[in-house]
Amino acid sequence: MNVQENLQNIQLQIAQACARSSRKSEEVKMIAVTKYVGIDRMREALAAGIQHLGESKAQDAVHKWKTIGQGPIWHFIGHLQSNKVKDVVGKFNYIHSLDRPSLAKEIERRAAVQEQTVSCFVQVNVSGEETKHGLEPNETEDFITFLTDFPHIRVVGLMTMAPYVENPEETRVVFRTLKELQCRLQKKSWQHAPLQELSMGMSNDFPIAIEEGATFIRIGSALVGRDR
Ligand SMILES: *Cc1c(COP(=O)(O)O)cnc(C)c1O
């Protein structure tokens, strides 16, 4: 396990995916998902040049945030329980898993107290798998319209997780559907929801997600490995 080597390998794959789809590498930001590893490996990733860290369990995330501090850009990518919102707001720069009104209300309440605006992704369950969180694609417009009344929430983009499949090519339709939804909703020109970002693609499928328009990819095992 060598984060530096993994990073170089992934950066090459990002460049190749960008070349295939006539995109610029700078358009794609990599989040190192460190939920499977400890502080040492996180520091190794930062030393290798990683700027974005992603965590998915509130308790671990807060402990790691307190240890490492504010330098990196922090992303909360996992399912977020309302009673954990108070721990995340004010520490994490982005929340990728906004998927229900009760969560929006709690984020709004906590963000207002701290006089912060929270950058959020609305999570969409494009594949329709029952085990996955997120709104159905056809519920997304109404949900973002509802968020108009939440002045401390800024909807920067849409997020999805593709199913894990042997052949990553099969995930393409999921990413393409999220891109189409983004394009359709951007036409609303919402003030509170510029929707310029797409958070999609993980270790198994990120080259395809990039070809289909990802601006944030979330890479765990292929970058930092797994110790837990
Ligand atoms: C764990 C996780 C990832 C990273 O998974 P890998 O397959 O190890 O790259 C990305 N996004 C979310 C939401 C996750 O929970």
Short mmCIF file of N, CA and C in Angstrom, two decimals, residues 39-188:
data_model
loop_
_atom_site.label_atom_id
_atom_site.label_comp_id
_atom_site.label_asym_id
_atom_site.label_seq_id
_atom_site.Cartn_x
_atom_site.Cartn_y
_atom_site.Cartn_z
N ILE A 39 -5.88 7.67 10.99
CA ILE A 39 -5.28 8.99 10.84
C ILE A 39 -3.95 8.95 10.07
N ASP A 40 -3.15 7.91 10.31
CA ASP A 40 -1.83 7.87 9.64
C ASP A 40 -1.99 7.86 8.13
N ARG A 41 -2.91 7.03 7.66
CA ARG A 41 -3.12 6.93 6.22
C ARG A 41 -3.70 8.23 5.68
N MET A 42 -4.51 8.90 6.48
CA MET A 42 -5.06 10.19 6.04
C MET A 42 -3.93 11.21 5.87
N ARG A 43 -3.01 11.19 6.83
CA ARG A 43 -1.88 12.12 6.74
C ARG A 43 -1.01 11.79 5.53
N GLU A 44 -0.88 10.50 5.25
CA GLU A 44 -0.10 10.09 4.08
C GLU A 44 -0.76 10.64 2.79
N ALA A 45 -2.07 10.56 2.75
CA ALA A 45 -2.79 11.07 1.57
C ALA A 45 -2.59 12.58 1.44
N LEU A 46 -2.67 13.29 2.55
CA LEU A 46 -2.49 14.75 2.50
C LEU A 46 -1.07 15.09 2.07
N ALA A 47 -0.10 14.33 2.57
CA ALA A 47 1.30 14.57 2.19
C ALA A 47 1.50 14.32 0.69
N ALA A 48 0.71 13.38 0.13
CA ALA A 48 0.82 13.09 -1.31
C ALA A 48 0.15 14.16 -2.16
N GLY A 49 -0.56 15.08 -1.52
CA GLY A 49 -1.15 16.19 -2.28
C GLY A 49 -2.67 16.19 -2.32
N ILE A 50 -3.30 15.25 -1.63
CA ILE A 50 -4.77 15.22 -1.58
C ILE A 50 -5.30 16.45 -0.83
N GLN A 51 -6.34 17.08 -1.39
CA GLN A 51 -6.91 18.27 -0.74
C GLN A 51 -8.31 18.02 -0.16
N HIS A 52 -8.99 17.01 -0.69
CA HIS A 52 -10.37 16.75 -0.27
C HIS A 52 -10.45 15.42 0.46
N LEU A 53 -11.06 15.42 1.65
CA LEU A 53 -11.25 14.19 2.41
C LEU A 53 -12.74 13.90 2.55
N GLY A 54 -13.11 12.63 2.42
CA GLY A 54 -14.51 12.23 2.56
C GLY A 54 -14.67 11.21 3.66
N GLU A 55 -15.67 11.43 4.51
CA GLU A 55 -15.97 10.50 5.60
C GLU A 55 -17.47 10.23 5.59
N SER A 56 -17.86 9.05 6.11
CA SER A 56 -19.28 8.70 6.00
C SER A 56 -19.95 8.35 7.32
N LYS A 57 -19.19 8.26 8.41
CA LYS A 57 -19.85 7.98 9.70
C LYS A 57 -19.57 9.15 10.63
N ALA A 58 -20.62 9.74 11.17
CA ALA A 58 -20.46 11.00 11.88
C ALA A 58 -19.47 10.90 13.04
N GLN A 59 -19.55 9.81 13.79
CA GLN A 59 -18.70 9.71 14.97
C GLN A 59 -17.21 9.70 14.60
N ASP A 60 -16.85 8.82 13.65
CA ASP A 60 -15.46 8.76 13.17
C ASP A 60 -15.07 10.08 12.54
N ALA A 61 -15.99 10.64 11.77
CA ALA A 61 -15.70 11.84 11.01
C ALA A 61 -15.31 12.98 11.94
N VAL A 62 -16.04 13.12 13.03
CA VAL A 62 -15.78 14.22 13.95
C VAL A 62 -14.46 14.01 14.68
N HIS A 63 -14.21 12.77 15.08
CA HIS A 63 -12.94 12.46 15.73
C HIS A 63 -11.77 12.80 14.79
N LYS A 64 -11.88 12.39 13.53
CA LYS A 64 -10.80 12.65 12.57
C LYS A 64 -10.67 14.14 12.29
N TRP A 65 -11.80 14.82 12.20
CA TRP A 65 -11.77 16.27 11.97
C TRP A 65 -11.03 16.97 13.11
N LYS A 66 -11.34 16.53 14.32
CA LYS A 66 -10.70 17.18 15.48
C LYS A 66 -9.20 16.91 15.51
N THR A 67 -8.79 15.75 15.03
CA THR A 67 -7.37 15.40 15.04
C THR A 67 -6.62 16.13 13.93
N ILE A 68 -7.21 16.19 12.76
CA ILE A 68 -6.49 16.75 11.59
C ILE A 68 -6.72 18.26 11.46
N GLY A 69 -7.94 18.68 11.78
CA GLY A 69 -8.21 20.12 11.73
C GLY A 69 -8.65 20.61 10.37
N GLN A 70 -8.61 21.92 10.22
CA GLN A 70 -9.31 22.57 9.13
C GLN A 70 -8.59 22.61 7.79
N GLY A 71 -7.31 22.29 7.71
CA GLY A 71 -6.56 22.42 6.45
C GLY A 71 -7.24 21.86 5.20
N PRO A 72 -7.56 20.56 5.21
CA PRO A 72 -8.20 19.98 4.02
C PRO A 72 -9.66 20.44 3.87
N ILE A 73 -10.22 20.15 2.73
CA ILE A 73 -11.65 20.40 2.49
C ILE A 73 -12.39 19.11 2.84
N TRP A 74 -13.34 19.23 3.75
CA TRP A 74 -14.00 18.04 4.30
C TRP A 74 -15.37 17.82 3.67
N HIS A 75 -15.61 16.56 3.29
CA HIS A 75 -16.88 16.18 2.66
C HIS A 75 -17.56 15.11 3.51
N PHE A 76 -18.80 15.34 3.88
CA PHE A 76 -19.57 14.28 4.54
C PHE A 76 -20.36 13.55 3.46
N ILE A 77 -20.03 12.28 3.21
CA ILE A 77 -20.59 11.60 2.04
C ILE A 77 -21.60 10.52 2.39
N GLY A 78 -21.71 10.16 3.67
CA GLY A 78 -22.57 9.03 4.04
C GLY A 78 -23.97 9.46 4.43
N HIS A 79 -24.79 8.48 4.71
CA HIS A 79 -26.14 8.76 5.20
C HIS A 79 -26.02 9.55 6.51
N LEU A 80 -26.79 10.62 6.63
CA LEU A 80 -26.65 11.50 7.79
C LEU A 80 -27.94 11.50 8.60
N GLN A 81 -27.81 11.07 9.87
CA GLN A 81 -28.97 11.10 10.76
C GLN A 81 -29.15 12.52 11.28
N SER A 82 -30.39 12.92 11.46
CA SER A 82 -30.66 14.30 11.87
C SER A 82 -29.97 14.66 13.19
N ASN A 83 -29.90 13.69 14.11
CA ASN A 83 -29.28 14.01 15.41
C ASN A 83 -27.76 14.16 15.33
N LYS A 84 -27.17 13.87 14.16
CA LYS A 84 -25.73 14.06 13.99
C LYS A 84 -25.39 15.35 13.25
N VAL A 85 -26.42 16.04 12.78
CA VAL A 85 -26.18 17.23 11.96
C VAL A 85 -25.37 18.28 12.72
N LYS A 86 -25.66 18.39 14.03
CA LYS A 86 -24.98 19.42 14.82
C LYS A 86 -23.47 19.21 14.87
N ASP A 87 -23.05 17.94 14.71
CA ASP A 87 -21.61 17.65 14.74
C ASP A 87 -20.93 17.95 13.41
N VAL A 88 -21.70 17.94 12.36
CA VAL A 88 -21.14 18.04 11.01
C VAL A 88 -21.12 19.49 10.51
N VAL A 89 -22.21 20.22 10.79
CA VAL A 89 -22.30 21.61 10.32
C VAL A 89 -21.25 22.45 11.05
N GLY A 90 -20.52 23.26 10.30
CA GLY A 90 -19.47 24.07 10.89
C GLY A 90 -18.11 23.41 10.77
N LYS A 91 -18.08 22.12 10.51
CA LYS A 91 -16.82 21.41 10.31
C LYS A 91 -16.66 20.97 8.85
N PHE A 92 -17.70 20.34 8.34
CA PHE A 92 -17.61 19.80 6.98
C PHE A 92 -18.04 20.86 5.97
N ASN A 93 -17.24 21.00 4.91
CA ASN A 93 -17.51 22.02 3.90
C ASN A 93 -18.65 21.62 2.99
N TYR A 94 -18.83 20.30 2.79
CA TYR A 94 -19.88 19.81 1.90
C TYR A 94 -20.60 18.63 2.54
N ILE A 95 -21.91 18.57 2.33
CA ILE A 95 -22.69 17.38 2.68
C ILE A 95 -23.25 16.81 1.37
N HIS A 96 -22.92 15.53 1.10
CA HIS A 96 -23.30 14.93 -0.20
C HIS A 96 -24.60 14.15 -0.13
N SER A 97 -25.24 14.09 1.03
CA SER A 97 -26.32 13.12 1.21
C SER A 97 -27.63 13.76 1.66
N LEU A 98 -27.92 14.96 1.17
CA LEU A 98 -29.20 15.59 1.51
C LEU A 98 -30.29 14.90 0.70
N ASP A 99 -31.21 14.24 1.41
CA ASP A 99 -32.19 13.41 0.69
C ASP A 99 -33.59 13.42 1.30
N ARG A 100 -33.83 14.33 2.27
CA ARG A 100 -35.18 14.33 2.84
C ARG A 100 -35.46 15.64 3.57
N PRO A 101 -36.74 16.01 3.66
CA PRO A 101 -37.10 17.29 4.29
C PRO A 101 -36.64 17.40 5.74
N SER A 102 -36.75 16.32 6.52
CA SER A 102 -36.39 16.42 7.94
C SER A 102 -34.91 16.75 8.09
N LEU A 103 -34.08 16.20 7.22
CA LEU A 103 -32.65 16.48 7.27
C LEU A 103 -32.39 17.94 6.86
N ALA A 104 -33.08 18.39 5.84
CA ALA A 104 -32.92 19.79 5.40
C ALA A 104 -33.28 20.75 6.54
N LYS A 105 -34.36 20.43 7.24
CA LYS A 105 -34.80 21.32 8.34
C LYS A 105 -33.74 21.40 9.43
N GLU A 106 -33.14 20.27 9.74
CA GLU A 106 -32.12 20.26 10.79
C GLU A 106 -30.84 20.96 10.33
N ILE A 107 -30.45 20.76 9.08
CA ILE A 107 -29.25 21.46 8.56
C ILE A 107 -29.51 22.97 8.59
N GLU A 108 -30.69 23.37 8.14
CA GLU A 108 -31.03 24.80 8.13
C GLU A 108 -30.96 25.39 9.54
N ARG A 109 -31.53 24.67 10.49
CA ARG A 109 -31.59 25.16 11.86
C ARG A 109 -30.17 25.33 12.43
N ARG A 110 -29.36 24.31 12.27
CA ARG A 110 -27.99 24.36 12.82
C ARG A 110 -27.12 25.37 12.08
N ALA A 111 -27.30 25.48 10.78
CA ALA A 111 -26.48 26.41 10.00
C ALA A 111 -26.85 27.85 10.34
N ALA A 112 -28.15 28.09 10.57
CA ALA A 112 -28.60 29.44 10.92
C ALA A 112 -27.98 29.88 12.24
N VAL A 113 -27.95 28.99 13.22
CA VAL A 113 -27.35 29.29 14.52
C VAL A 113 -25.89 29.71 14.35
N GLN A 114 -25.19 29.00 13.46
CA GLN A 114 -23.76 29.28 13.26
C GLN A 114 -23.51 30.35 12.20
N GLU A 115 -24.58 30.89 11.65
CA GLU A 115 -24.47 31.89 10.58
C GLU A 115 -23.56 31.40 9.45
N GLN A 116 -23.84 30.16 9.02
CA GLN A 116 -23.06 29.56 7.93
C GLN A 116 -24.02 29.15 6.82
N THR A 117 -23.51 29.11 5.61
CA THR A 117 -24.27 28.49 4.52
C THR A 117 -23.61 27.15 4.24
N VAL A 118 -24.41 26.09 4.18
CA VAL A 118 -23.85 24.77 3.96
C VAL A 118 -24.04 24.37 2.49
N SER A 119 -22.93 23.98 1.87
CA SER A 119 -22.99 23.50 0.48
C SER A 119 -23.41 22.04 0.49
N CYS A 120 -24.52 21.76 -0.18
CA CYS A 120 -25.07 20.40 -0.15
C CYS A 120 -25.25 19.85 -1.56
N PHE A 121 -25.12 18.53 -1.65
CA PHE A 121 -25.53 17.79 -2.84
C PHE A 121 -26.84 17.10 -2.50
N VAL A 122 -27.77 17.12 -3.41
CA VAL A 122 -28.97 16.32 -3.24
C VAL A 122 -28.67 14.92 -3.78
N GLN A 123 -28.87 13.92 -2.91
CA GLN A 123 -28.56 12.54 -3.31
C GLN A 123 -29.75 11.93 -4.03
N VAL A 124 -29.47 11.35 -5.18
CA VAL A 124 -30.51 10.75 -6.02
C VAL A 124 -30.22 9.26 -6.16
N ASN A 125 -31.24 8.45 -5.93
CA ASN A 125 -31.09 7.00 -6.10
C ASN A 125 -31.51 6.64 -7.52
N VAL A 126 -30.57 6.82 -8.44
CA VAL A 126 -30.89 6.64 -9.86
C VAL A 126 -31.17 5.17 -10.16
N SER A 127 -30.39 4.29 -9.55
CA SER A 127 -30.50 2.86 -9.91
C SER A 127 -31.74 2.21 -9.32
N GLY A 128 -32.33 2.87 -8.30
CA GLY A 128 -33.54 2.32 -7.70
C GLY A 128 -33.30 1.14 -6.77
N GLU A 129 -32.05 0.88 -6.42
CA GLU A 129 -31.78 -0.22 -5.48
C GLU A 129 -32.38 0.12 -4.11
N GLU A 130 -33.02 -0.84 -3.50
CA GLU A 130 -33.70 -0.56 -2.22
C GLU A 130 -32.73 -0.26 -1.10
N THR A 131 -31.52 -0.79 -1.21
CA THR A 131 -30.53 -0.59 -0.15
C THR A 131 -29.92 0.80 -0.19
N LYS A 132 -30.18 1.56 -1.23
CA LYS A 132 -29.52 2.86 -1.35
C LYS A 132 -30.43 4.00 -0.90
N HIS A 133 -29.81 5.00 -0.30
CA HIS A 133 -30.54 6.20 0.08
C HIS A 133 -30.69 7.10 -1.13
N GLY A 134 -31.47 8.15 -0.95
CA GLY A 134 -31.60 9.13 -2.03
C GLY A 134 -33.02 9.22 -2.55
N LEU A 135 -33.29 10.33 -3.20
CA LEU A 135 -34.61 10.56 -3.79
C LEU A 135 -34.73 9.82 -5.11
N GLU A 136 -35.94 9.52 -5.49
CA GLU A 136 -36.15 9.04 -6.86
C GLU A 136 -35.92 10.22 -7.81
N PRO A 137 -35.41 9.94 -9.01
CA PRO A 137 -35.16 11.05 -9.94
C PRO A 137 -36.38 11.96 -10.12
N ASN A 138 -37.57 11.37 -10.19
CA ASN A 138 -38.75 12.22 -10.45
C ASN A 138 -39.24 12.98 -9.21
N GLU A 139 -38.62 12.76 -8.06
CA GLU A 139 -38.96 13.56 -6.86
C GLU A 139 -38.01 14.74 -6.68
N THR A 140 -36.93 14.75 -7.46
CA THR A 140 -35.84 15.67 -7.19
C THR A 140 -36.23 17.13 -7.40
N GLU A 141 -36.96 17.39 -8.45
CA GLU A 141 -37.34 18.79 -8.73
C GLU A 141 -38.18 19.37 -7.59
N ASP A 142 -39.16 18.62 -7.14
CA ASP A 142 -40.01 19.13 -6.06
C ASP A 142 -39.20 19.35 -4.78
N PHE A 143 -38.28 18.44 -4.52
CA PHE A 143 -37.48 18.57 -3.31
C PHE A 143 -36.60 19.83 -3.38
N ILE A 144 -35.98 20.08 -4.51
CA ILE A 144 -35.11 21.26 -4.61
C ILE A 144 -35.96 22.54 -4.60
N THR A 145 -37.14 22.48 -5.16
CA THR A 145 -38.05 23.63 -5.07
C THR A 145 -38.38 23.92 -3.59
N PHE A 146 -38.64 22.86 -2.85
CA PHE A 146 -38.93 22.98 -1.41
C PHE A 146 -37.75 23.64 -0.67
N LEU A 147 -36.54 23.40 -1.12
CA LEU A 147 -35.35 23.94 -0.45
C LEU A 147 -35.19 25.46 -0.67
N THR A 148 -36.00 26.04 -1.52
CA THR A 148 -35.96 27.49 -1.73
C THR A 148 -36.10 28.25 -0.41
N ASP A 149 -36.88 27.68 0.51
CA ASP A 149 -37.17 28.36 1.78
C ASP A 149 -36.11 28.11 2.85
N PHE A 150 -34.97 27.58 2.46
CA PHE A 150 -33.91 27.27 3.42
C PHE A 150 -32.68 28.10 3.07
N PRO A 151 -32.62 29.33 3.59
CA PRO A 151 -31.58 30.26 3.13
C PRO A 151 -30.16 29.86 3.48
N HIS A 152 -29.98 28.92 4.41
CA HIS A 152 -28.62 28.52 4.77
C HIS A 152 -28.17 27.23 4.07
N ILE A 153 -28.97 26.79 3.11
CA ILE A 153 -28.59 25.61 2.32
C ILE A 153 -28.39 26.03 0.87
N ARG A 154 -27.23 25.71 0.34
CA ARG A 154 -26.95 25.98 -1.07
C ARG A 154 -26.79 24.63 -1.77
N VAL A 155 -27.59 24.38 -2.77
CA VAL A 155 -27.55 23.09 -3.46
C VAL A 155 -26.56 23.19 -4.61
N VAL A 156 -25.35 22.72 -4.36
CA VAL A 156 -24.28 22.90 -5.36
C VAL A 156 -24.33 21.83 -6.45
N GLY A 157 -25.01 20.72 -6.18
CA GLY A 157 -25.03 19.68 -7.21
C GLY A 157 -25.86 18.48 -6.82
N LEU A 158 -25.72 17.43 -7.62
CA LEU A 158 -26.41 16.17 -7.40
C LEU A 158 -25.37 15.08 -7.15
N MET A 159 -25.75 14.10 -6.33
CA MET A 159 -24.85 12.99 -6.01
C MET A 159 -25.58 11.68 -6.24
N THR A 160 -24.85 10.69 -6.74
CA THR A 160 -25.43 9.34 -6.79
C THR A 160 -24.36 8.29 -6.54
N MET A 161 -24.81 7.10 -6.18
CA MET A 161 -23.95 5.92 -6.09
C MET A 161 -24.49 4.91 -7.09
N ALA A 162 -23.59 4.40 -7.94
CA ALA A 162 -24.00 3.35 -8.88
C ALA A 162 -23.94 2.00 -8.16
N PRO A 163 -24.68 1.02 -8.64
CA PRO A 163 -24.57 -0.31 -8.03
C PRO A 163 -23.17 -0.86 -8.25
N TYR A 164 -22.72 -1.74 -7.35
CA TYR A 164 -21.44 -2.40 -7.60
C TYR A 164 -21.68 -3.53 -8.61
N VAL A 165 -20.97 -3.48 -9.73
CA VAL A 165 -21.13 -4.52 -10.76
C VAL A 165 -19.75 -4.96 -11.23
N GLU A 166 -19.67 -6.19 -11.73
CA GLU A 166 -18.40 -6.70 -12.26
C GLU A 166 -17.92 -5.84 -13.42
N ASN A 167 -18.83 -5.52 -14.30
CA ASN A 167 -18.46 -4.77 -15.50
C ASN A 167 -18.89 -3.31 -15.33
N PRO A 168 -17.95 -2.41 -15.02
CA PRO A 168 -18.29 -1.02 -14.73
C PRO A 168 -19.05 -0.32 -15.87
N GLU A 169 -18.89 -0.83 -17.07
CA GLU A 169 -19.60 -0.23 -18.22
C GLU A 169 -21.12 -0.18 -17.94
N GLU A 170 -21.60 -1.14 -17.16
CA GLU A 170 -23.04 -1.18 -16.86
C GLU A 170 -23.50 -0.01 -15.99
N THR A 171 -22.55 0.72 -15.39
CA THR A 171 -22.94 1.86 -14.55
C THR A 171 -23.17 3.13 -15.38
N ARG A 172 -22.77 3.08 -16.64
CA ARG A 172 -22.80 4.30 -17.46
C ARG A 172 -24.20 4.93 -17.50
N VAL A 173 -25.20 4.10 -17.62
CA VAL A 173 -26.57 4.61 -17.74
C VAL A 173 -26.98 5.37 -16.48
N VAL A 174 -26.47 4.94 -15.33
CA VAL A 174 -26.78 5.61 -14.06
C VAL A 174 -26.20 7.03 -14.08
N PHE A 175 -24.92 7.13 -14.45
CA PHE A 175 -24.26 8.44 -14.46
C PHE A 175 -24.87 9.35 -15.52
N ARG A 176 -25.20 8.77 -16.67
CA ARG A 176 -25.78 9.58 -17.74
C ARG A 176 -27.15 10.14 -17.32
N THR A 177 -27.90 9.32 -16.60
CA THR A 177 -29.22 9.77 -16.14
C THR A 177 -29.08 10.93 -15.16
N LEU A 178 -28.06 10.87 -14.27
CA LEU A 178 -27.88 11.98 -13.32
C LEU A 178 -27.47 13.25 -14.06
N LYS A 179 -26.62 13.10 -15.06
CA LYS A 179 -26.20 14.27 -15.87
C LYS A 179 -27.41 14.89 -16.57
N GLU A 180 -28.27 14.06 -17.12
CA GLU A 180 -29.46 14.58 -17.81
C GLU A 180 -30.37 15.32 -16.84
N LEU A 181 -30.49 14.75 -15.63
CA LEU A 181 -31.32 15.41 -14.62
C LEU A 181 -30.71 16.76 -14.24
N GLN A 182 -29.40 16.80 -14.08
CA GLN A 182 -28.72 18.08 -13.78
C GLN A 182 -29.02 19.11 -14.87
N CYS A 183 -28.86 18.71 -16.12
CA CYS A 183 -29.07 19.66 -17.23
C CYS A 183 -30.50 20.18 -17.24
N ARG A 184 -31.44 19.28 -16.98
CA ARG A 184 -32.84 19.69 -16.98
C ARG A 184 -33.12 20.67 -15.84
N LEU A 185 -32.58 20.37 -14.64
CA LEU A 185 -32.88 21.22 -13.48
C LEU A 185 -32.10 22.54 -13.51
N GLN A 186 -30.93 22.54 -14.13
CA GLN A 186 -30.18 23.80 -14.23
C GLN A 186 -30.97 24.86 -15.00
N LYS A 187 -31.85 24.42 -15.88
CA LYS A 187 -32.66 25.36 -16.67
C LYS A 187 -33.61 26.17 -15.79
N LYS A 188 -33.84 25.70 -14.57
CA LYS A 188 -34.70 26.46 -13.65
C LYS A 188 -34.01 27.72 -13.16
#
